[in-house]
PDB file of C-alpha atoms and ligand atoms in Angstrom:
ATOM      1  CA  MET G 347     -52.590 -24.335  61.464  1.00 57.00           C
ATOM      2  CA  THR G 348     -49.105 -25.492  60.845  1.00 57.00           C
ATOM      3  CA  GLN G 349     -47.122 -28.077  62.820  1.00 59.00           C
ATOM      4  CA  GLU G 350     -43.998 -29.490  62.574  1.00 50.00           C
ATOM      5  CA  SER G 351     -41.442 -32.025  64.810  1.00 47.00           C
ATOM      6  CA  PRO G 352     -38.874 -29.862  65.724  1.00 45.00           C
ATOM      7  CA  GLU G 353     -36.287 -33.071  65.509  1.00 43.00           C
ATOM      8  CA  THR G 354     -37.294 -33.984  62.233  1.00 46.00           C
ATOM      9  CA  ALA G 355     -38.707 -31.161  60.472  1.00 46.00           C
ATOM     10  CA  THR G 356     -35.502 -30.703  57.508  1.00 50.00           C
ATOM     11  CA  SER G 357     -37.422 -31.839  54.614  1.00 68.00           C
ATOM     12  CA  GLY G 358     -38.665 -28.983  53.519  1.00 91.00           C
ATOM     13  CA  ARG G 359     -41.713 -30.833  52.294  1.00 97.00           C
ATOM     14  CA  THR G 360     -45.388 -29.576  53.269  1.00 98.00           C
ATOM     15  CA  ALA G 361     -48.546 -31.856  53.984  1.00 98.00           C
ATOM     16  CA  LEU G 362     -51.872 -30.482  53.412  1.00 98.00           C
ATOM     17  CA  VAL G 363     -54.129 -32.532  55.587  1.00 99.00           C
ATOM     18  CA  VAL G 364     -57.603 -31.332  54.726  1.00 99.00           C
ATOM     19  CA  PHE G 365     -61.038 -32.971  56.966  1.00 98.00           C
ATOM     20  CA  ALA G 366     -64.304 -32.185  56.810  1.00 98.00           C
ATOM     21  CA  HIS G 367     -66.441 -33.017  59.891  1.00 98.00           C
ATOM     22  CA  HIS G 368     -68.980 -30.775  61.917  1.00 97.00           C
ATOM     23  CA  ARG G 369     -67.851 -32.248  65.233  1.00 97.00           C
ATOM     24  CA  SER G 370     -64.412 -31.224  66.775  1.00 96.00           C
ATOM     25  CA  ASP G 371     -64.265 -34.858  68.840  1.00 96.00           C
ATOM     26  CA  SER G 372     -65.348 -37.184  65.944  1.00 98.00           C
ATOM     27  CA  LEU G 373     -63.013 -39.846  64.795  1.00 98.00           C
ATOM     28  CA  THR G 374     -63.000 -38.126  61.412  1.00 98.00           C
ATOM     29  CA  ALA G 375     -61.016 -35.227  63.678  1.00 98.00           C
ATOM     30  CA  ALA G 376     -58.692 -37.541  65.336  1.00 98.00           C
ATOM     31  CA  ALA G 377     -58.057 -39.525  62.250  1.00 98.00           C
ATOM     32  CA  ALA G 378     -56.698 -36.034  60.564  1.00 98.00           C
ATOM     33  CA  ALA G 379     -54.718 -34.806  63.970  1.00 98.00           C
ATOM     34  CA  ARG G 380     -53.047 -38.613  63.843  1.00 98.00           C
ATOM     35  CA  ALA G 381     -52.276 -38.055  60.135  1.00 98.00           C
ATOM     36  CA  ALA G 382     -50.791 -34.823  60.650  1.00 98.00           C
ATOM     37  CA  ASP G 383     -48.887 -35.811  63.695  1.00 98.00           C
ATOM     38  CA  ARG G 384     -47.446 -38.867  61.783  1.00 98.00           C
ATOM     39  CA  LEU G 385     -46.278 -36.237  58.867  1.00 98.00           C
ATOM     40  CA  ALA G 386     -45.010 -33.992  61.113  1.00 98.00           C
ATOM     41  CA  SER G 387     -42.821 -36.906  62.759  1.00 98.00           C
ATOM     42  CA  ALA G 388     -41.853 -37.716  59.239  1.00 98.00           C
ATOM     43  CA  GLY G 389     -40.558 -34.276  58.605  1.00 98.00           C
ATOM     44  CA  PHE G 390     -43.067 -32.551  56.795  1.00 98.00           C
ATOM     45  CA  ARG G 391     -44.582 -29.270  57.715  1.00 98.00           C
ATOM     46  CA  VAL G 392     -48.373 -29.578  58.001  1.00 98.00           C
ATOM     47  CA  ASP G 393     -51.214 -27.340  57.076  1.00 98.00           C
ATOM     48  CA  LEU G 394     -54.058 -28.505  58.757  1.00 98.00           C
ATOM     49  CA  LEU G 395     -57.012 -27.557  57.288  1.00 98.00           C
ATOM     50  CA  ASP G 396     -60.470 -28.579  58.752  1.00 98.00           C
ATOM     51  CA  LEU G 397     -63.200 -27.015  56.298  1.00 98.00           C
ATOM     52  CA  HIS G 398     -65.921 -26.746  59.034  1.00 98.00           C
ATOM     53  CA  ALA G 399     -63.841 -24.787  61.431  1.00 98.00           C
ATOM     54  CA  ASP G 400     -62.771 -22.614  58.746  1.00 97.00           C
ATOM     55  CA  GLY G 401     -66.199 -21.449  57.386  1.00 97.00           C
ATOM     56  CA  PHE G 402     -65.324 -22.685  53.978  1.00 98.00           C
ATOM     57  CA  ASP G 403     -68.960 -22.551  52.140  1.00 97.00           C
ATOM     58  CA  PRO G 404     -69.176 -25.585  49.816  1.00 98.00           C
ATOM     59  CA  ARG G 405     -71.850 -23.729  47.069  1.00 98.00           C
ATOM     60  CA  ASN G 406     -70.808 -23.270  44.065  1.00 97.00           C
ATOM     61  CA  ARG G 407     -71.223 -19.541  42.285  1.00 97.00           C
ATOM     62  CA  VAL G 408     -70.837 -17.776  39.416  1.00 98.00           C
ATOM     63  CA  ALA G 409     -67.494 -16.371  40.295  1.00 98.00           C
ATOM     64  CA  ASP G 410     -66.179 -20.058  40.209  1.00 98.00           C
ATOM     65  CA  GLU G 411     -67.547 -21.633  37.460  1.00 98.00           C
ATOM     66  CA  PRO G 412     -64.868 -22.743  34.832  1.00 97.00           C
ATOM     67  CA  ASP G 413     -64.384 -20.670  31.858  1.00 97.00           C
ATOM     68  CA  TYR G 414     -63.022 -23.391  29.206  1.00 97.00           C
ATOM     69  CA  GLU G 415     -62.082 -20.925  26.860  1.00 97.00           C
ATOM     70  CA  ASP G 416     -60.043 -19.432  29.848  1.00 97.00           C
ATOM     71  CA  ARG G 417     -57.599 -21.366  31.722  1.00 96.00           C
ATOM     72  CA  ASP G 418     -56.012 -18.121  33.433  1.00 97.00           C
ATOM     73  CA  LYS G 419     -59.666 -17.241  34.686  1.00 98.00           C
ATOM     74  CA  THR G 420     -59.671 -15.214  38.037  1.00 98.00           C
ATOM     75  CA  TYR G 421     -61.929 -17.218  40.517  1.00 98.00           C
ATOM     76  CA  SER G 422     -62.965 -15.818  43.842  1.00 98.00           C
ATOM     77  CA  GLU G 423     -60.399 -14.854  46.282  1.00 98.00           C
ATOM     78  CA  GLU G 424     -61.383 -17.733  48.565  1.00 97.00           C
ATOM     79  CA  VAL G 425     -60.694 -20.157  45.792  1.00 98.00           C
ATOM     80  CA  HIS G 426     -57.408 -18.884  44.918  1.00 98.00           C
ATOM     81  CA  ALA G 427     -56.605 -18.659  48.740  1.00 98.00           C
ATOM     82  CA  HIS G 428     -57.379 -22.022  49.080  1.00 98.00           C
ATOM     83  CA  PHE G 429     -55.824 -23.325  45.989  1.00 98.00           C
ATOM     84  CA  ARG G 430     -52.562 -22.016  46.939  1.00 98.00           C
ATOM     85  CA  ARG G 431     -52.282 -24.503  50.041  1.00 98.00           C
ATOM     86  CA  VAL G 432     -53.016 -26.968  47.658  1.00 98.00           C
ATOM     87  CA  ARG G 433     -50.158 -25.512  45.270  1.00 97.00           C
ATOM     88  CA  ASP G 434     -47.840 -25.466  48.205  1.00 98.00           C
ATOM     89  CA  ALA G 435     -48.317 -29.037  49.603  1.00 98.00           C
ATOM     90  CA  ASP G 436     -46.033 -31.731  48.245  1.00 98.00           C
ATOM     91  CA  VAL G 437     -48.850 -34.244  49.931  1.00 98.00           C
ATOM     92  CA  VAL G 438     -52.581 -34.157  50.224  1.00 98.00           C
ATOM     93  CA  VAL G 439     -54.565 -36.031  52.787  1.00 99.00           C
ATOM     94  CA  PRO G 440     -58.232 -35.707  52.581  1.00 99.00           C
ATOM     95  CA  VAL G 441     -59.749 -37.211  55.448  1.00 98.00           C
ATOM     96  CA  PHE G 442     -63.801 -37.554  55.707  1.00 98.00           C
ATOM     97  CA  PRO G 443     -66.544 -39.739  56.926  1.00 98.00           C
ATOM     98  CA  VAL G 444     -67.797 -41.870  53.928  1.00 98.00           C
ATOM     99  CA  TRP G 445     -71.695 -40.640  53.474  1.00 98.00           C
ATOM    100  CA  TRP G 446     -74.336 -42.082  51.315  1.00 98.00           C
ATOM    101  CA  PHE G 447     -71.119 -44.015  49.732  1.00 98.00           C
ATOM    102  CA  GLY G 448     -69.418 -40.629  48.533  1.00 98.00           C
ATOM    103  CA  LEU G 449     -67.918 -37.332  49.948  1.00 98.00           C
ATOM    104  CA  PRO G 450     -69.606 -35.360  52.513  1.00 98.00           C
ATOM    105  CA  ALA G 451     -71.078 -32.211  50.697  1.00 98.00           C
ATOM    106  CA  LEU G 452     -68.491 -30.059  52.534  1.00 98.00           C
ATOM    107  CA  LEU G 453     -65.310 -31.667  51.247  1.00 98.00           C
ATOM    108  CA  LYS G 454     -67.388 -32.397  47.683  1.00 98.00           C
ATOM    109  CA  GLY G 455     -67.531 -28.534  47.600  1.00 98.00           C
ATOM    110  CA  TRP G 456     -63.964 -27.974  48.213  1.00 98.00           C
ATOM    111  CA  PHE G 457     -63.166 -30.162  45.509  1.00 98.00           C
ATOM    112  CA  ASP G 458     -66.048 -28.566  42.997  1.00 98.00           C
ATOM    113  CA  ARG G 459     -64.453 -24.951  43.819  1.00 98.00           C
ATOM    114  CA  VAL G 460     -61.011 -25.110  44.523  1.00 98.00           C
ATOM    115  CA  TRP G 461     -59.575 -28.010  42.180  1.00 98.00           C
ATOM    116  CA  ASN G 462     -60.761 -25.802  39.242  1.00 98.00           C
ATOM    117  CA  TYR G 463     -60.147 -25.565  35.786  1.00 98.00           C
ATOM    118  CA  GLY G 464     -56.505 -23.814  34.746  1.00 98.00           C
ATOM    119  CA  LEU G 465     -55.582 -24.691  38.601  1.00 98.00           C
ATOM    120  CA  ALA G 466     -55.672 -28.617  39.289  1.00 98.00           C
ATOM    121  CA  TYR G 467     -56.764 -29.316  35.756  1.00 98.00           C
ATOM    122  CA  GLY G 468     -56.577 -28.320  32.135  1.00 97.00           C
ATOM    123  CA  ARG G 469     -53.056 -27.447  31.787  1.00 96.00           C
ATOM    124  CA  ARG G 470     -50.582 -29.483  29.251  1.00 93.00           C
ATOM    125  CA  GLU G 471     -48.120 -29.412  31.976  1.00 93.00           C
ATOM    126  CA  SER G 472     -49.809 -30.413  34.980  1.00 94.00           C
ATOM    127  CA  ARG G 473     -49.223 -28.179  38.487  1.00 93.00           C
ATOM    128  CA  MET G 474     -50.140 -31.604  40.355  1.00 96.00           C
ATOM    129  CA  ALA G 475     -47.896 -33.995  38.885  1.00 96.00           C
ATOM    130  CA  GLN G 476     -45.108 -33.901  41.826  1.00 96.00           C
ATOM    131  CA  LYS G 477     -47.848 -34.287  44.249  1.00 98.00           C
ATOM    132  CA  ARG G 478     -48.717 -37.453  46.012  1.00 98.00           C
ATOM    133  CA  MET G 479     -52.295 -38.008  47.942  1.00 98.00           C
ATOM    134  CA  LEU G 480     -53.501 -40.494  50.456  1.00 98.00           C
ATOM    135  CA  TRP G 481     -57.465 -40.325  50.629  1.00 98.00           C
ATOM    136  CA  VAL G 482     -58.514 -41.681  53.922  1.00 98.00           C
ATOM    137  CA  GLY G 483     -62.154 -42.516  54.462  1.00 98.00           C
ATOM    138  CA  LEU G 484     -64.187 -43.637  57.475  1.00 98.00           C
ATOM    139  CA  ALA G 485     -66.810 -45.854  56.861  1.00 98.00           C
ATOM    140  CA  GLY G 486     -69.697 -47.054  59.396  1.00 98.00           C
ATOM    141  CA  LEU G 487     -69.902 -50.598  57.510  1.00 98.00           C
ATOM    142  CA  THR G 488     -67.501 -53.416  58.556  1.00 98.00           C
ATOM    143  CA  GLU G 489     -65.394 -55.166  55.538  1.00 97.00           C
ATOM    144  CA  GLU G 490     -67.323 -57.906  55.306  1.00 97.00           C
ATOM    145  CA  ASP G 491     -70.694 -56.124  54.779  1.00 98.00           C
ATOM    146  CA  PRO G 492     -71.823 -56.826  51.136  1.00 98.00           C
ATOM    147  CA  ASN G 493     -71.729 -53.182  50.335  1.00 98.00           C
ATOM    148  CA  ALA G 494     -68.059 -52.693  51.405  1.00 98.00           C
ATOM    149  CA  ASP G 495     -67.014 -53.134  48.022  1.00 98.00           C
ATOM    150  CA  LEU G 496     -68.662 -49.788  46.868  1.00 98.00           C
ATOM    151  CA  ILE G 497     -66.840 -47.764  49.617  1.00 98.00           C
ATOM    152  CA  VAL G 498     -63.641 -49.682  48.151  1.00 97.00           C
ATOM    153  CA  GLY G 499     -64.936 -48.514  44.408  1.00 98.00           C
ATOM    154  CA  LEU G 500     -65.213 -44.527  45.964  1.00 98.00           C
ATOM    155  CA  LEU G 501     -61.781 -44.778  46.841  1.00 98.00           C
ATOM    156  CA  ASP G 502     -60.129 -46.337  44.037  1.00 97.00           C
ATOM    157  CA  GLY G 503     -62.199 -45.033  41.381  1.00 98.00           C
ATOM    158  CA  THR G 504     -64.257 -41.948  41.961  1.00 98.00           C
ATOM    159  CA  LEU G 505     -61.515 -40.433  44.027  1.00 98.00           C
ATOM    160  CA  ARG G 506     -58.335 -41.832  43.163  1.00 98.00           C
ATOM    161  CA  ARG G 507     -59.163 -41.909  39.460  1.00 98.00           C
ATOM    162  CA  GLY G 508     -61.983 -39.441  39.089  1.00 98.00           C
ATOM    163  CA  ILE G 509     -60.263 -36.735  40.767  1.00 98.00           C
ATOM    164  CA  SER G 510     -56.156 -37.211  41.464  1.00 98.00           C
ATOM    165  CA  GLU G 511     -55.306 -39.149  38.531  1.00 98.00           C
ATOM    166  CA  PHE G 512     -57.654 -36.725  36.562  1.00 98.00           C
ATOM    167  CA  CYS G 513     -55.685 -33.648  37.689  1.00 98.00           C
ATOM    168  CA  GLY G 514     -52.288 -35.431  37.252  1.00 97.00           C
ATOM    169  CA  VAL G 515     -51.467 -36.260  40.653  1.00 98.00           C
ATOM    170  CA  ARG G 516     -50.062 -40.170  40.024  1.00 92.00           C
ATOM    171  CA  GLY G 517     -48.767 -41.369  43.520  1.00 95.00           C
ATOM    172  CA  VAL G 518     -52.327 -41.845  44.690  1.00 98.00           C
ATOM    173  CA  HIS G 519     -52.758 -43.956  48.336  1.00 98.00           C
ATOM    174  CA  THR G 520     -56.301 -44.516  49.701  1.00 98.00           C
ATOM    175  CA  ALA G 521     -57.231 -46.224  52.888  1.00 98.00           C
ATOM    176  CA  VAL G 522     -60.766 -47.160  54.542  1.00 98.00           C
ATOM    177  CA  LEU G 523     -61.125 -47.404  58.283  1.00 98.00           C
ATOM    178  CA  PHE G 524     -64.193 -49.885  58.386  1.00 98.00           C
ATOM    179  CA  ASP G 525     -66.594 -50.418  61.213  1.00 98.00           C
ATOM    180  CA  SER G 526     -65.881 -46.971  62.185  1.00 98.00           C
ATOM    181  CA  GLU G 527     -68.889 -46.765  64.673  1.00 97.00           C
ATOM    182  CA  GLY G 528     -67.572 -50.026  66.519  1.00 97.00           C
ATOM    183  CA  GLN G 529     -70.824 -52.029  66.248  1.00 95.00           C
ATOM    184  CA  GLY G 530     -71.379 -53.923  68.847  1.00 96.00           C
ATOM    185  CA  LEU G 531     -68.308 -53.411  70.813  1.00 97.00           C
ATOM    186  CA  THR G 532     -68.287 -52.088  74.320  1.00 97.00           C
ATOM    187  CA  GLY G 533     -65.217 -51.424  76.936  1.00 98.00           C
ATOM    188  CA  GLU G 534     -61.986 -52.203  76.353  1.00 98.00           C
ATOM    189  CA  ALA G 535     -62.818 -54.425  73.015  1.00 98.00           C
ATOM    190  CA  ARG G 536     -64.196 -50.752  71.599  1.00 97.00           C
ATOM    191  CA  GLU G 537     -60.980 -49.006  73.141  1.00 97.00           C
ATOM    192  CA  HIS G 538     -58.768 -51.627  71.074  1.00 98.00           C
ATOM    193  CA  HIS G 539     -60.827 -50.913  67.935  1.00 98.00           C
ATOM    194  CA  TYR G 540     -60.446 -47.419  67.822  1.00 98.00           C
ATOM    195  CA  ARG G 541     -56.670 -47.605  68.540  1.00 98.00           C
ATOM    196  CA  GLY G 542     -56.252 -50.020  66.019  1.00 98.00           C
ATOM    197  CA  LEU G 543     -57.942 -48.031  63.414  1.00 98.00           C
ATOM    198  CA  LEU G 544     -55.669 -44.815  64.256  1.00 98.00           C
ATOM    199  CA  ALA G 545     -52.790 -47.246  63.999  1.00 98.00           C
ATOM    200  CA  ASP G 546     -54.197 -47.986  60.576  1.00 98.00           C
ATOM    201  CA  VAL G 547     -53.829 -44.225  59.673  1.00 98.00           C
ATOM    202  CA  ASP G 548     -50.009 -44.379  60.780  1.00 98.00           C
ATOM    203  CA  THR G 549     -49.455 -46.980  58.369  1.00 98.00           C
ATOM    204  CA  ALA G 550     -51.289 -45.344  55.242  1.00 98.00           C
ATOM    205  CA  VAL G 551     -49.179 -42.134  56.092  1.00 98.00           C
ATOM    206  CA  ASP G 552     -46.165 -44.381  56.202  1.00 98.00           C
ATOM    207  CA  LYS G 553     -46.814 -45.850  53.240  1.00 98.00           C
ATOM    208  CA  LEU G 554     -47.541 -42.611  51.403  1.00 98.00           C
ATOM    209  CA  VAL G 555     -44.383 -41.189  53.100  1.00 97.00           C
ATOM    210  CA  ALA G 556     -42.311 -44.154  51.628  1.00 96.00           C
ATOM    211  CA  GLY G 557     -43.827 -43.338  48.164  1.00 86.00           C
TER     212      GLY G 557
HETATM  213  C1  FMN V 834     -75.548 -38.743  56.564  1.00 92.76           C
HETATM  214  C2  FMN V 834     -74.840 -40.222  56.560  1.00 92.76           C
HETATM  215  C3  FMN V 834     -74.515 -40.699  55.482  1.00 92.76           C
HETATM  216  C4  FMN V 834     -73.513 -42.147  55.584  1.00 92.76           C
HETATM  217  N1  FMN V 834     -73.377 -43.032  54.556  1.00 92.76           N
HETATM  218  C5  FMN V 834     -72.826 -43.991  54.836  1.00 92.76           C
HETATM  219  C6  FMN V 834     -72.289 -44.857  53.705  1.00 92.76           C
HETATM  220  O1  FMN V 834     -72.642 -44.543  52.899  1.00 92.76           O
HETATM  221  N2  FMN V 834     -71.616 -45.789  54.213  1.00 92.76           N
HETATM  222  C7  FMN V 834     -70.794 -46.074  55.241  1.00 92.76           C
HETATM  223  O2  FMN V 834     -69.947 -47.190  55.656  1.00 92.76           O
HETATM  224  N3  FMN V 834     -71.374 -45.116  56.340  1.00 92.76           N
HETATM  225  C8  FMN V 834     -72.113 -44.423  56.242  1.00 92.76           C
HETATM  226  N4  FMN V 834     -72.175 -43.672  57.428  1.00 92.76           N
HETATM  227  C9  FMN V 834     -71.729 -44.051  58.605  1.00 92.76           C
HETATM  228  C10 FMN V 834     -70.269 -42.955  58.871  1.00 92.76           C
HETATM  229  O3  FMN V 834     -69.181 -43.215  57.599  1.00 92.76           O
HETATM  230  C11 FMN V 834     -69.814 -43.109  59.831  1.00 92.76           C
HETATM  231  O4  FMN V 834     -71.022 -42.585  61.061  1.00 92.76           O
HETATM  232  C12 FMN V 834     -68.237 -42.462  60.081  1.00 92.76           C
HETATM  233  O5  FMN V 834     -67.644 -42.939  59.451  1.00 92.76           O
HETATM  234  C13 FMN V 834     -68.172 -42.285  61.738  1.00 92.76           C
HETATM  235  O6  FMN V 834     -67.257 -41.197  61.990  1.00 92.76           O
HETATM  236  P1  FMN V 834     -67.287 -40.387  63.104  1.00 92.76           P
HETATM  237  O7  FMN V 834     -67.479 -40.105  64.064  1.00 92.76           O
HETATM  238  O8  FMN V 834     -65.864 -39.383  62.726  1.00 92.76           O
HETATM  239  O9  FMN V 834     -68.475 -39.425  61.868  1.00 92.76           O
HETATM  240  C14 FMN V 834     -73.137 -42.498  57.246  1.00 92.76           C
HETATM  241  C15 FMN V 834     -73.524 -41.647  57.994  1.00 92.76           C
HETATM  242  C16 FMN V 834     -74.207 -40.503  58.071  1.00 92.76           C
HETATM  243  C17 FMN V 834     -74.636 -39.419  59.275  1.00 92.76           C
END
């Protein structure tokens, strides 16, 4: 699915917004849609990839194992089709619920299979060097929780350094939407909380677009 704002779609830039959630009415899906809208308003052509609806299979297979002797290995057609979407994007925005202080298996499997040797990493000239990324994680914990630092560590360590920068992406942003279940909130206070979380998505996208 692609979308763009007719008034502003002049930049020729593409944003890949990829998200993983089994519910189409989840906050994760809403945050991904919000990021997509904001990027379209900023002039991007948006490629919105809903891994669950797409039926992406996160299970690895022999055909998609890296061969470190052959960086030009032909992987499964599914992997090459997905990597073409990554390749064609100027910015990549993964949006996901934090599960067990990590990525949901579906999104993890997308990185495991698609961000493969010779495609996303393993070349002298990185194919990812001109891209920017924004990781948006939704966390049930509040920012004040003693374990909130584990979530910041996930985004700034494993995801920014371990995946993006390892692959050569240099402009990497992160955002955590804490208290994604609005613990203890009801009525207007709850609505206000969720409006604030989605406004945080706008702010994060604006920073990404600004560089
Ligand atoms: C399997 C599972 C594991 C979770 N693990 C964490 C966690 O490690 N840290 C955290 O802050 N929230 C955790 N949560 C809460 C989710 O992050 C939260 O439910 C989600 O962000 C809400 O967004 P959604 O409505 O789009 O699912 C977990 C939820 C599930 C279902």
